[in-house]
Structure formats: C-alpha cells, structure tokens
Amino acid sequence: RRPGIPADRREDVFKPFVRLDEARNLDASGTGLGLSIARDIARSHGGDITLDDSPLGGLRAVIKVPA
C-alpha cells in the first residue's frame, strides 16, 4: 500500500469536517477545515489547490495562483 490519499478520495478531503484516517482519535484537536479553507482562499485569488501522486511516493499538493 502506498502512503497518501487514494485518488478516488482526494476531492473528499476538501469538504469541511472530512477525515479519512479512521484510526485517528476523534477527540484529538482539529476540525478538518484546513484544506477546505486553503482551497477557498486559493480560489478567491483566481487559483486552485489540487492533489496528485508525488513522483517520490505519497501525495503532492499543488497550489496555483495567477501571477
């Protein structure tokens, strides 16, 4: 199994309050809003955030904003 987020679940992580790791303690701090907020900010500036496979293994997050 490769580390990272499965391709078919990557859009899900941008939804508020979504957590994919069921093994995590749900009482732990964090609300699952980070990527949702980050994408909203990028889009408000005409950009976006995408997730893809990293050539080094795992996940690559790409933030693009216009110059």
CSV table of N, CA and C in Angstrom, one decimal:
chain,number,residue,atom,x,y,z
A,1,ARG,N,0.8,-1.2,0.0
A,1,ARG,CA,0.0,0.0,0.0
A,1,ARG,C,0.9,1.2,0.0
A,2,ARG,N,0.6,2.2,-0.9
A,2,ARG,CA,1.3,3.4,-1.0
A,2,ARG,C,0.7,4.4,0.0
A,3,PRO,N,1.6,5.2,0.7
A,3,PRO,CA,1.1,6.2,1.6
A,3,PRO,C,0.4,7.4,0.7
A,4,GLY,N,-0.4,8.1,1.4
A,4,GLY,CA,-1.1,9.2,0.7
A,4,GLY,C,-2.6,9.0,0.7
A,5,ILE,N,-3.3,9.8,-0.1
A,5,ILE,CA,-4.7,9.7,-0.2
A,5,ILE,C,-5.1,9.0,-1.5
A,6,PRO,N,-6.0,8.0,-1.4
A,6,PRO,CA,-6.4,7.3,-2.7
A,6,PRO,C,-7.0,8.3,-3.7
A,7,ALA,N,-6.7,8.1,-4.9
A,7,ALA,CA,-7.2,9.0,-6.0
A,7,ALA,C,-8.7,9.3,-5.9
A,8,ASP,N,-9.4,8.3,-5.6
A,8,ASP,CA,-10.9,8.4,-5.6
A,8,ASP,C,-11.4,9.1,-4.4
A,9,ARG,N,-10.6,9.5,-3.5
A,9,ARG,CA,-11.0,10.2,-2.2
A,9,ARG,C,-10.4,11.6,-2.1
A,10,ARG,N,-9.6,12.0,-3.1
A,10,ARG,CA,-8.9,13.3,-3.0
A,10,ARG,C,-9.8,14.5,-3.0
A,11,GLU,N,-10.9,14.5,-3.7
A,11,GLU,CA,-11.8,15.6,-3.7
A,11,GLU,C,-12.5,15.7,-2.3
A,12,ASP,N,-12.7,14.5,-1.7
A,12,ASP,CA,-13.4,14.5,-0.4
A,12,ASP,C,-12.7,15.3,0.7
A,13,VAL,N,-11.4,15.3,0.6
A,13,VAL,CA,-10.7,16.0,1.7
A,13,VAL,C,-10.8,17.5,1.7
A,14,PHE,N,-11.4,18.0,0.6
A,14,PHE,CA,-11.6,19.4,0.5
A,14,PHE,C,-13.0,19.8,1.1
A,15,LYS,N,-13.8,18.8,1.5
A,15,LYS,CA,-15.1,19.0,2.1
A,15,LYS,C,-14.9,19.3,3.6
A,16,PRO,N,-15.6,20.3,4.1
A,16,PRO,CA,-15.5,20.6,5.6
A,16,PRO,C,-15.7,19.4,6.4
A,17,PHE,N,-14.9,19.2,7.5
A,17,PHE,CA,-15.1,18.2,8.5
A,17,PHE,C,-14.8,16.8,8.1
A,18,VAL,N,-14.3,16.6,6.9
A,18,VAL,CA,-14.0,15.2,6.4
A,18,VAL,C,-12.6,14.8,7.0
A,19,ARG,N,-12.6,13.6,7.5
A,19,ARG,CA,-11.4,12.9,8.0
A,19,ARG,C,-11.3,11.5,7.4
A,20,LEU,N,-10.2,11.2,6.7
A,20,LEU,CA,-10.1,9.9,6.0
A,20,LEU,C,-9.5,8.9,7.0
A,21,ASP,N,-8.7,9.3,7.9
A,21,ASP,CA,-8.0,8.3,8.7
A,21,ASP,C,-8.9,8.0,9.9
A,22,GLU,N,-9.6,6.8,9.8
A,22,GLU,CA,-10.5,6.4,10.8
A,22,GLU,C,-9.8,5.9,12.1
A,23,ALA,N,-8.4,5.7,12.0
A,23,ALA,CA,-7.7,5.2,13.1
A,23,ALA,C,-7.3,6.4,14.1
A,24,ARG,N,-7.5,7.6,13.6
A,24,ARG,CA,-7.2,8.8,14.5
A,24,ARG,C,-8.2,8.9,15.6
A,25,ASN,N,-7.7,9.4,16.7
A,25,ASN,CA,-8.6,9.7,17.8
A,25,ASN,C,-9.5,10.9,17.5
A,26,LEU,N,-10.8,10.6,17.5
A,26,LEU,CA,-11.7,11.7,17.1
A,26,LEU,C,-11.8,12.8,18.2
A,27,ASP,N,-11.3,12.5,19.4
A,27,ASP,CA,-11.2,13.5,20.4
A,27,ASP,C,-10.0,14.4,20.3
A,28,ALA,N,-9.1,14.1,19.4
A,28,ALA,CA,-7.9,14.9,19.2
A,28,ALA,C,-8.3,16.3,18.6
A,29,SER,N,-7.4,17.2,18.7
A,29,SER,CA,-7.7,18.6,18.2
A,29,SER,C,-7.7,18.5,16.7
A,30,GLY,N,-8.4,19.5,16.1
A,30,GLY,CA,-8.5,19.6,14.7
A,30,GLY,C,-10.0,19.4,14.3
A,31,THR,N,-10.4,20.1,13.2
A,31,THR,CA,-11.8,20.1,12.8
A,31,THR,C,-11.9,19.6,11.4
A,32,GLY,N,-10.9,19.4,10.7
A,32,GLY,CA,-11.0,19.0,9.3
A,32,GLY,C,-11.4,20.1,8.4
A,33,LEU,N,-11.0,21.4,8.7
A,33,LEU,CA,-11.3,22.5,7.9
A,33,LEU,C,-10.1,23.1,7.1
A,34,GLY,N,-8.9,22.6,7.4
A,34,GLY,CA,-7.7,23.2,6.8
A,34,GLY,C,-7.7,23.2,5.3
A,35,LEU,N,-7.9,22.1,4.6
A,35,LEU,CA,-7.8,22.1,3.1
A,35,LEU,C,-9.0,22.8,2.5
A,36,SER,N,-10.2,22.7,3.2
A,36,SER,CA,-11.3,23.5,2.7
A,36,SER,C,-11.1,25.0,2.7
A,37,ILE,N,-10.5,25.5,3.8
A,37,ILE,CA,-10.2,26.9,3.9
A,37,ILE,C,-9.1,27.3,2.9
A,38,ALA,N,-8.1,26.5,2.8
A,38,ALA,CA,-7.0,26.8,1.9
A,38,ALA,C,-7.5,26.8,0.4
A,39,ARG,N,-8.3,25.9,0.0
A,39,ARG,CA,-8.9,25.9,-1.3
A,39,ARG,C,-9.7,27.2,-1.6
A,40,ASP,N,-10.6,27.5,-0.6
A,40,ASP,CA,-11.4,28.7,-0.7
A,40,ASP,C,-10.5,30.0,-0.9
A,41,ILE,N,-9.4,30.0,-0.2
A,41,ILE,CA,-8.5,31.2,-0.3
A,41,ILE,C,-7.9,31.2,-1.7
A,42,ALA,N,-7.3,30.1,-2.1
A,42,ALA,CA,-6.7,30.0,-3.4
A,42,ALA,C,-7.7,30.4,-4.5
A,43,ARG,N,-8.9,29.9,-4.4
A,43,ARG,CA,-9.9,30.2,-5.5
A,43,ARG,C,-10.4,31.6,-5.4
A,44,SER,N,-10.4,32.2,-4.3
A,44,SER,CA,-10.7,33.7,-4.2
A,44,SER,C,-9.7,34.5,-4.9
A,45,HIS,N,-8.5,34.0,-5.1
A,45,HIS,CA,-7.5,34.7,-5.8
A,45,HIS,C,-7.3,34.2,-7.2
A,46,GLY,N,-8.3,33.5,-7.7
A,46,GLY,CA,-8.2,33.0,-9.1
A,46,GLY,C,-7.4,31.8,-9.3
A,47,GLY,N,-7.1,31.1,-8.2
A,47,GLY,CA,-6.2,29.9,-8.3
A,47,GLY,C,-7.0,28.7,-7.9
A,48,ASP,N,-6.2,27.6,-7.5
A,48,ASP,CA,-6.8,26.4,-7.0
A,48,ASP,C,-5.7,25.6,-6.3
A,49,ILE,N,-6.2,24.6,-5.6
A,49,ILE,CA,-5.3,23.6,-5.0
A,49,ILE,C,-5.7,22.2,-5.5
A,50,THR,N,-4.8,21.4,-6.0
A,50,THR,CA,-5.0,20.1,-6.4
A,50,THR,C,-4.1,19.1,-5.7
A,51,LEU,N,-4.5,17.9,-5.7
A,51,LEU,CA,-3.8,16.8,-5.1
A,51,LEU,C,-3.5,15.8,-6.1
A,52,ASP,N,-2.2,15.2,-6.1
A,52,ASP,CA,-1.8,14.3,-7.1
A,52,ASP,C,-0.8,13.3,-6.5
A,53,ASP,N,-0.4,12.3,-7.2
A,53,ASP,CA,0.7,11.4,-6.8
A,53,ASP,C,2.0,12.2,-6.9
A,54,SER,N,2.8,12.0,-5.9
A,54,SER,CA,4.2,12.5,-5.9
A,54,SER,C,5.1,11.5,-6.6
A,55,PRO,N,6.0,12.0,-7.4
A,55,PRO,CA,7.0,11.0,-8.0
A,55,PRO,C,7.9,10.4,-7.0
A,56,LEU,N,7.9,10.9,-5.8
A,56,LEU,CA,8.7,10.3,-4.7
A,56,LEU,C,7.9,9.4,-3.8
A,57,GLY,N,6.6,9.2,-4.2
A,57,GLY,CA,5.8,8.4,-3.4
A,57,GLY,C,4.9,9.3,-2.5
A,58,GLY,N,3.7,8.8,-2.2
A,58,GLY,CA,2.8,9.6,-1.3
A,58,GLY,C,2.1,10.6,-2.1
A,59,LEU,N,1.8,11.8,-1.6
A,59,LEU,CA,0.9,12.8,-2.1
A,59,LEU,C,1.7,14.1,-2.4
A,60,ARG,N,1.2,14.8,-3.5
A,60,ARG,CA,1.7,16.1,-3.8
A,60,ARG,C,0.5,17.1,-3.8
A,61,ALA,N,0.7,18.1,-3.1
A,61,ALA,CA,-0.3,19.2,-3.1
A,61,ALA,C,0.2,20.3,-4.0
A,62,VAL,N,-0.6,20.8,-4.9
A,62,VAL,CA,-0.1,21.9,-5.8
A,62,VAL,C,-1.0,23.1,-5.7
A,63,ILE,N,-0.5,24.2,-5.3
A,63,ILE,CA,-1.2,25.5,-5.2
A,63,ILE,C,-0.8,26.3,-6.4
A,64,LYS,N,-1.8,26.7,-7.1
A,64,LYS,CA,-1.6,27.6,-8.3
A,64,LYS,C,-2.4,28.9,-8.1
A,65,VAL,N,-1.8,30.0,-8.3
A,65,VAL,CA,-2.4,31.3,-8.3
A,65,VAL,C,-1.9,32.1,-9.4
A,66,PRO,N,-2.7,32.9,-10.1
A,66,PRO,CA,-2.2,33.7,-11.2
A,66,PRO,C,-1.2,34.7,-10.8
A,67,ALA,N,-0.3,35.0,-11.7
A,67,ALA,CA,0.8,36.0,-11.4
A,67,ALA,C,0.3,37.4,-11.3
